[in-house]
Coordinates of C-alpha atoms in Angstrom, one line a residue:
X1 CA -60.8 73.8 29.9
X2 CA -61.1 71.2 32.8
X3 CA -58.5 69.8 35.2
X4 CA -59.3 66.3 35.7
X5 CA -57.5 63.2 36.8
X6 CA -57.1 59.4 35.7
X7 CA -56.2 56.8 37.7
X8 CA -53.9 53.4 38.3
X9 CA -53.8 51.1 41.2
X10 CA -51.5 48.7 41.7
X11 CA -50.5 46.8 44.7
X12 CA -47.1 44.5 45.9
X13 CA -49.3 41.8 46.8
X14 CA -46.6 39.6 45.2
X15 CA -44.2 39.0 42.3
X16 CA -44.0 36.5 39.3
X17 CA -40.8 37.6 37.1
X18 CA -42.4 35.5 34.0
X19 CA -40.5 35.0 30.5
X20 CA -41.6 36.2 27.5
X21 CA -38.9 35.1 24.8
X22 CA -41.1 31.9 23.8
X23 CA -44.5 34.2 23.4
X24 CA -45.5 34.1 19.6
X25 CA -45.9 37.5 17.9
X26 CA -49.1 39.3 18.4
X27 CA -51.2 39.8 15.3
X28 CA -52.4 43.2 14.4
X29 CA -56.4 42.5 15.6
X30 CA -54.6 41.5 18.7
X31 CA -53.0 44.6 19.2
X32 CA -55.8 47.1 18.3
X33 CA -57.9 45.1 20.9
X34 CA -55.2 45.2 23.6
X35 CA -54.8 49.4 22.9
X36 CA -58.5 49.5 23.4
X37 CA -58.5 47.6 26.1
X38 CA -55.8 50.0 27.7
X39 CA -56.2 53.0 26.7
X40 CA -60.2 53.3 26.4
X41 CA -61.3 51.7 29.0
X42 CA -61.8 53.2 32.5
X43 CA -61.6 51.7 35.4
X44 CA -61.2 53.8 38.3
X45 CA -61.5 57.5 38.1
X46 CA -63.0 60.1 36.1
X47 CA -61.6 59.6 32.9
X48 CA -62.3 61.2 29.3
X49 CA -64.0 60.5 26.3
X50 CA -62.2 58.5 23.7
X51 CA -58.2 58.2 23.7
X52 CA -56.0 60.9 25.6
X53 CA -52.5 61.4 24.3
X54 CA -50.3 63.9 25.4
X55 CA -50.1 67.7 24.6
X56 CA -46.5 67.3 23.3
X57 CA -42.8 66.4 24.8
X58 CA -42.8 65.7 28.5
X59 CA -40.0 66.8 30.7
X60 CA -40.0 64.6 33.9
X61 CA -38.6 66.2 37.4
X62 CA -38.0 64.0 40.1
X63 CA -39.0 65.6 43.3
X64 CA -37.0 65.7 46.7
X65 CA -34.1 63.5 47.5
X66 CA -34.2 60.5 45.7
X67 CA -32.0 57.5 46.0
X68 CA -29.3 55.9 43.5
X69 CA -32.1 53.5 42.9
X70 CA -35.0 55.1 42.7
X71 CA -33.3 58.2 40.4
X72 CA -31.9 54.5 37.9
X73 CA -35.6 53.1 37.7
X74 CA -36.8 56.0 36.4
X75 CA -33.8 57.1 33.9
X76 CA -34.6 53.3 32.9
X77 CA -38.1 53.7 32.6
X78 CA -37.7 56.7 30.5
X79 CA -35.0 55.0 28.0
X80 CA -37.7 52.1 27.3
X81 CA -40.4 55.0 26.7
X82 CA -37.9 56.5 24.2
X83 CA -37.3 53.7 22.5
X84 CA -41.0 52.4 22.1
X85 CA -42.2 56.1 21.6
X86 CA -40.1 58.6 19.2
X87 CA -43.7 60.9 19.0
X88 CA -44.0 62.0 22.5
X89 CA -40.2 61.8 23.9
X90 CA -39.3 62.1 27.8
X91 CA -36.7 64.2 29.0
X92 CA -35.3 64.5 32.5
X93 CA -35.4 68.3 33.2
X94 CA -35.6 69.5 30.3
X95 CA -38.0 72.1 28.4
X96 CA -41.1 70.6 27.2
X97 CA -44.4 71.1 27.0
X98 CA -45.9 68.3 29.6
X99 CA -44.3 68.8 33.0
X100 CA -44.4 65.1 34.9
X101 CA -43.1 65.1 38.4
X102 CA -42.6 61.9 40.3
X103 CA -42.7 62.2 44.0
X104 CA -41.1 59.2 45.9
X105 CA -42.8 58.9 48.9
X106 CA -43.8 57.1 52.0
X107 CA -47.3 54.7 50.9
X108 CA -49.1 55.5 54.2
X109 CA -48.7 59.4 53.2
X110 CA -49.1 59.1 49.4
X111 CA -52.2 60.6 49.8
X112 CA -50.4 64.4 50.7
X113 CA -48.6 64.3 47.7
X114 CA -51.8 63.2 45.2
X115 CA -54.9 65.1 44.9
X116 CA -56.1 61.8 44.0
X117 CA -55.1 58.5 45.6
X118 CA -56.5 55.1 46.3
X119 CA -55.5 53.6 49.5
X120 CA -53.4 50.7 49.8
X121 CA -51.6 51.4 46.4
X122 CA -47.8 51.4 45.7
X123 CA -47.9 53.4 43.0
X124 CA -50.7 55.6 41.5
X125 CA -50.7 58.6 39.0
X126 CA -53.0 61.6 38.4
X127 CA -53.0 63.7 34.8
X128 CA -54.7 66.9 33.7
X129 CA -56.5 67.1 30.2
X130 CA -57.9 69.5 28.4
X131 CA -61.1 69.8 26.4
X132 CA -58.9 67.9 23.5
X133 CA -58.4 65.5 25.4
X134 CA -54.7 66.3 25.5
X135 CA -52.1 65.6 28.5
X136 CA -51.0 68.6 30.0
X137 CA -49.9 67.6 33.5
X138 CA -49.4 64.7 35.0
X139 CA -48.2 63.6 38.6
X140 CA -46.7 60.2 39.7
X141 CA -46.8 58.5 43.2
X142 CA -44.2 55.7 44.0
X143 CA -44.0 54.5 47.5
X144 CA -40.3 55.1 48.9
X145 CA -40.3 51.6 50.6
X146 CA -40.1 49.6 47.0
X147 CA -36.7 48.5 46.0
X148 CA -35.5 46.0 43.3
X149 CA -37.4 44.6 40.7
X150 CA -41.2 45.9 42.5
X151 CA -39.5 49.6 42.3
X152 CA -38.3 49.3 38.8
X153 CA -42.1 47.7 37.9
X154 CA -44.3 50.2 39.5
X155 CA -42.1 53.3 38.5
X156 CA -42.0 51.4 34.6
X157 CA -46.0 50.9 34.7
X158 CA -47.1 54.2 36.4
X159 CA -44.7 56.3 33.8
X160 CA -46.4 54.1 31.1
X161 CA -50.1 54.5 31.9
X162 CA -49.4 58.5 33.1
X163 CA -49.0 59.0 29.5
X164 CA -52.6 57.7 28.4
X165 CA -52.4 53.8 28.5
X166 CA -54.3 54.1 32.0
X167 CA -56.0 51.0 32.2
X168 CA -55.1 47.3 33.7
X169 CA -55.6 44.1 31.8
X170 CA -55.2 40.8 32.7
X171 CA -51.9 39.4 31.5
X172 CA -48.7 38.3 33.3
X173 CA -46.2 39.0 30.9
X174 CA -47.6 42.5 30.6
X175 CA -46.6 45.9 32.5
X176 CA -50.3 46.4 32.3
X177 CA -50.8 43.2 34.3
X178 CA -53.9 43.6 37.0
X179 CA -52.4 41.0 39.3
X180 CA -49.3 39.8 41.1
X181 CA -46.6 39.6 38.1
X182 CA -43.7 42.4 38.5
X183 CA -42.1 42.8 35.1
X184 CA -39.5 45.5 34.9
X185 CA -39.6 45.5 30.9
X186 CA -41.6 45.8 28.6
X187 CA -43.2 42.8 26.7
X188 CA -43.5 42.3 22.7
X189 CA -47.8 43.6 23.1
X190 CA -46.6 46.2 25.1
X191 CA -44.4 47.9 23.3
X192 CA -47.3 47.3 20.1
X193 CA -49.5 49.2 21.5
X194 CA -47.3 51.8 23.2
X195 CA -46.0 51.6 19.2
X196 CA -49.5 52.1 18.1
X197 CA -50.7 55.4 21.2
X198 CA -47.7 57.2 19.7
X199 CA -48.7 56.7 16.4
X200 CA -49.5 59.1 13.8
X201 CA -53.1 57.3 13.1
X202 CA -53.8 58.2 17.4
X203 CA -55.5 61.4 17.3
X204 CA -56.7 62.5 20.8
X205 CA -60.0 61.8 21.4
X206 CA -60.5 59.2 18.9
X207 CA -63.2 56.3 19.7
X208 CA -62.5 52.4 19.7
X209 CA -64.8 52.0 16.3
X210 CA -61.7 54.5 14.9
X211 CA -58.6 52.7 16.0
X212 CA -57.2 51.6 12.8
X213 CA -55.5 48.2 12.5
X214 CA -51.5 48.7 13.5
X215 CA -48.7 47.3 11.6
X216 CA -47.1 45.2 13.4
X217 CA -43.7 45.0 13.5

Protein backbone atom coordinates (compact mmCIF):
# COMPACT_ATOMS: atom_id res chain seq x y z
CA UNK A 1 0.00 0.00 0.00
CA UNK A 2 1.26 3.62 -0.79
CA UNK A 3 0.28 6.95 0.61
CA UNK A 4 0.30 9.37 -2.12
CA UNK A 5 -1.17 12.68 -2.81
CA UNK A 6 -3.21 14.49 -5.73
CA UNK A 7 -3.31 17.84 -6.28
CA UNK A 8 -5.64 21.21 -7.22
CA UNK A 9 -4.67 24.74 -7.58
CA UNK A 10 -6.71 27.39 -7.80
CA UNK A 11 -6.20 30.92 -7.30
CA UNK A 12 -8.76 34.36 -6.56
CA UNK A 13 -7.26 36.06 -9.36
CA UNK A 14 -10.75 37.22 -10.02
CA UNK A 15 -14.48 36.38 -10.33
CA UNK A 16 -17.13 35.96 -13.27
CA UNK A 17 -20.50 34.73 -11.61
CA UNK A 18 -21.68 33.45 -15.22
CA UNK A 19 -25.32 31.88 -16.05
CA UNK A 20 -25.97 28.70 -17.02
CA UNK A 21 -29.80 28.41 -17.45
CA UNK A 22 -29.58 29.10 -21.43
CA UNK A 23 -26.57 26.25 -21.81
CA UNK A 24 -28.12 23.35 -24.07
CA UNK A 25 -27.92 19.82 -22.53
CA UNK A 26 -24.67 18.08 -22.85
CA UNK A 27 -24.81 14.97 -24.97
CA UNK A 28 -23.55 11.72 -23.59
CA UNK A 29 -19.90 11.82 -25.84
CA UNK A 30 -19.76 15.13 -24.23
CA UNK A 31 -19.82 13.98 -20.95
CA UNK A 32 -17.61 10.89 -21.07
CA UNK A 33 -15.05 13.31 -22.63
CA UNK A 34 -15.45 15.94 -19.85
CA UNK A 35 -15.02 12.85 -16.99
CA UNK A 36 -11.92 11.98 -18.83
CA UNK A 37 -10.80 15.04 -19.02
CA UNK A 38 -11.35 15.49 -15.08
CA UNK A 39 -10.82 12.75 -13.58
CA UNK A 40 -7.83 11.12 -15.77
CA UNK A 41 -5.91 13.58 -16.38
CA UNK A 42 -3.04 14.83 -14.16
CA UNK A 43 -1.92 17.98 -13.93
CA UNK A 44 0.05 18.69 -11.06
CA UNK A 45 1.11 16.03 -8.62
CA UNK A 46 1.73 12.49 -8.46
CA UNK A 47 -1.26 11.00 -9.33
CA UNK A 48 -2.47 7.24 -10.07
CA UNK A 49 -3.15 5.16 -12.83
CA UNK A 50 -6.54 5.19 -14.25
CA UNK A 51 -9.66 6.65 -12.28
CA UNK A 52 -9.55 6.89 -8.32
CA UNK A 53 -12.86 6.68 -6.53
CA UNK A 54 -13.26 6.60 -3.03
CA UNK A 55 -12.89 3.56 -0.59
CA UNK A 56 -16.57 4.02 0.67
CA UNK A 57 -18.74 6.85 2.71
CA UNK A 58 -16.67 9.86 3.74
CA UNK A 59 -17.26 11.55 7.07
CA UNK A 60 -15.94 15.19 6.81
CA UNK A 61 -14.58 16.98 10.14
CA UNK A 62 -14.01 20.50 10.03
CA UNK A 63 -10.98 21.38 12.06
CA UNK A 64 -10.48 24.29 14.63
CA UNK A 65 -12.78 27.16 15.07
CA UNK A 66 -14.52 27.83 12.05
CA UNK A 67 -16.82 30.70 11.30
CA UNK A 68 -20.86 30.77 10.64
CA UNK A 69 -19.68 31.07 7.12
CA UNK A 70 -17.16 29.04 6.51
CA UNK A 71 -19.02 25.92 8.73
CA UNK A 72 -22.48 27.01 5.83
CA UNK A 73 -20.08 26.66 2.71
CA UNK A 74 -19.20 23.49 3.44
CA UNK A 75 -22.68 21.99 5.01
CA UNK A 76 -23.65 23.48 1.39
CA UNK A 77 -21.06 21.96 -0.51
CA UNK A 78 -21.77 18.71 1.03
CA UNK A 79 -25.76 18.92 0.26
CA UNK A 80 -24.83 19.46 -3.59
CA UNK A 81 -22.39 16.35 -3.30
CA UNK A 82 -25.39 14.40 -1.85
CA UNK A 83 -27.60 15.20 -4.22
CA UNK A 84 -25.33 14.69 -7.40
CA UNK A 85 -23.69 11.54 -5.68
CA UNK A 86 -26.13 8.86 -3.72
CA UNK A 87 -22.86 6.09 -4.18
CA UNK A 88 -20.32 7.77 -2.05
CA UNK A 89 -22.40 10.04 0.52
CA UNK A 90 -20.80 12.80 2.87
CA UNK A 91 -21.44 13.07 6.33
CA UNK A 92 -20.41 15.72 8.80
CA UNK A 93 -18.91 13.73 11.71
CA UNK A 94 -20.15 10.90 11.23
CA UNK A 95 -18.78 7.07 10.97
CA UNK A 96 -17.50 6.31 7.68
CA UNK A 97 -15.00 4.84 6.08
CA UNK A 98 -13.08 7.97 4.32
CA UNK A 99 -12.11 10.47 7.04
CA UNK A 100 -11.93 14.19 5.12
CA UNK A 101 -10.82 16.95 7.28
CA UNK A 102 -10.94 20.54 6.06
CA UNK A 103 -8.62 22.93 7.77
CA UNK A 104 -9.50 26.69 7.33
CA UNK A 105 -6.48 28.39 7.42
CA UNK A 106 -4.43 31.49 6.87
CA UNK A 107 -3.00 31.15 2.67
CA UNK A 108 0.53 32.35 3.69
CA UNK A 109 0.69 29.26 6.31
CA UNK A 110 -1.34 26.69 4.17
CA UNK A 111 1.65 25.01 3.71
CA UNK A 112 1.78 23.81 7.83
CA UNK A 113 -1.37 22.31 7.50
CA UNK A 114 -0.64 20.29 3.92
CA UNK A 115 2.00 17.90 3.38
CA UNK A 116 1.55 19.01 0.02
CA UNK A 117 0.88 22.54 -1.16
CA UNK A 118 1.50 24.86 -4.08
CA UNK A 119 2.18 28.35 -3.27
CA UNK A 120 0.00 31.08 -4.01
CA UNK A 121 -3.24 28.82 -3.90
CA UNK A 122 -6.48 29.54 -2.06
CA UNK A 123 -7.49 26.27 -1.85
CA UNK A 124 -5.67 23.01 -2.49
CA UNK A 125 -6.36 19.30 -1.35
CA UNK A 126 -4.13 16.23 -0.75
CA UNK A 127 -5.70 12.35 -0.78
CA UNK A 128 -4.20 9.04 0.05
CA UNK A 129 -4.82 5.89 -2.22
CA UNK A 130 -4.24 2.69 -2.05
CA UNK A 131 -2.84 -0.01 -4.52
CA UNK A 132 -6.74 -0.06 -5.82
CA UNK A 133 -6.62 2.98 -6.46
CA UNK A 134 -9.18 3.72 -3.76
CA UNK A 135 -9.63 7.06 -1.49
CA UNK A 136 -8.76 6.45 1.83
CA UNK A 137 -7.85 9.90 3.24
CA UNK A 138 -8.10 12.96 2.09
CA UNK A 139 -7.19 16.51 3.45
CA UNK A 140 -8.58 19.95 2.26
CA UNK A 141 -6.91 23.47 2.52
CA UNK A 142 -9.11 26.67 2.34
CA UNK A 143 -7.52 29.95 3.01
CA UNK A 144 -9.41 31.61 6.08
CA UNK A 145 -9.34 35.16 4.34
CA UNK A 146 -12.15 33.97 1.53
CA UNK A 147 -15.64 35.05 2.24
CA UNK A 148 -18.74 35.23 -0.04
CA UNK A 149 -19.25 33.74 -3.19
CA UNK A 150 -14.86 32.90 -3.63
CA UNK A 151 -15.39 30.90 -0.10
CA UNK A 152 -18.40 29.02 -1.15
CA UNK A 153 -16.42 28.27 -4.75
CA UNK A 154 -13.15 27.13 -3.53
CA UNK A 155 -14.66 25.05 -0.49
CA UNK A 156 -17.47 23.63 -3.45
CA UNK A 157 -14.43 22.82 -6.06
CA UNK A 158 -11.73 21.51 -3.59
CA UNK A 159 -14.62 19.05 -1.74
CA UNK A 160 -15.44 18.09 -5.46
CA UNK A 161 -12.02 17.28 -6.93
CA UNK A 162 -10.83 15.68 -3.11
CA UNK A 163 -13.17 12.97 -4.13
CA UNK A 164 -11.36 11.92 -7.55
CA UNK A 165 -12.43 14.65 -10.13
CA UNK A 166 -8.88 16.21 -9.53
CA UNK A 167 -8.27 17.89 -12.61
CA UNK A 168 -9.04 21.60 -14.19
CA UNK A 169 -10.58 22.23 -17.50
CA UNK A 170 -11.19 25.13 -19.26
CA UNK A 171 -14.85 26.19 -18.88
CA UNK A 172 -16.57 29.20 -17.13
CA UNK A 173 -19.64 27.78 -16.23
CA UNK A 174 -17.85 24.89 -14.64
CA UNK A 175 -16.59 24.38 -10.86
CA UNK A 176 -13.78 22.70 -12.61
CA UNK A 177 -13.06 26.00 -14.41
CA UNK A 178 -8.96 26.72 -14.72
CA UNK A 179 -9.43 30.44 -14.81
CA UNK A 180 -11.09 33.42 -13.09
CA UNK A 181 -14.95 32.34 -12.97
CA UNK A 182 -16.23 31.70 -9.15
CA UNK A 183 -19.40 29.55 -9.47
CA UNK A 184 -20.77 28.43 -6.17
CA UNK A 185 -23.06 25.64 -7.82
CA UNK A 186 -22.74 23.18 -9.75
CA UNK A 187 -23.47 23.37 -13.59
CA UNK A 188 -25.64 20.82 -15.77
CA UNK A 189 -21.87 18.96 -17.09
CA UNK A 190 -20.89 18.98 -13.77
CA UNK A 191 -23.20 17.33 -12.07
CA UNK A 192 -23.01 14.60 -15.37
CA UNK A 193 -20.01 13.68 -14.71
CA UNK A 194 -20.05 13.82 -10.87
CA UNK A 195 -23.41 11.59 -12.01
CA UNK A 196 -21.19 9.42 -14.05
CA UNK A 197 -17.62 9.05 -11.05
CA UNK A 198 -20.35 7.74 -8.69
CA UNK A 199 -21.68 5.47 -11.09
CA UNK A 200 -21.92 1.89 -10.86
CA UNK A 201 -20.12 1.45 -14.47
CA UNK A 202 -16.77 3.59 -12.47
CA UNK A 203 -14.70 0.98 -11.15
CA UNK A 204 -11.37 2.28 -9.56
CA UNK A 205 -8.68 2.13 -11.65
CA UNK A 206 -10.49 1.99 -14.86
CA UNK A 207 -8.66 3.53 -18.06
CA UNK A 208 -10.27 6.24 -20.49
CA UNK A 209 -10.64 3.52 -23.50
CA UNK A 210 -13.12 1.83 -20.53
CA UNK A 211 -15.38 4.75 -19.62
CA UNK A 212 -18.61 3.64 -20.94
CA UNK A 213 -20.94 6.19 -22.54
CA UNK A 214 -23.27 7.83 -19.52
CA UNK A 215 -26.90 8.27 -19.76
CA UNK A 216 -27.63 11.40 -19.64
CA UNK A 217 -30.23 12.66 -17.78
Amino acid sequence: MRALFALSIATTAGVIAGCTASLPAPTAEEVRTRYIEVALECEFGQCPDGAVLPAGPVSLAITGEPREDQVRAVTEAVGQWNTACTRFPITLDGPAVVPMEVIFWPQDDLDSVLEVYIEGNSGFFNYDWNALGEITAITVGIASELDGRQLRHFVLEEITQSLGLKNDVSDPNSIFDSGTSAHATYSQMDRQIISLHCSPNIIAGVKAAEVPLPQVQ
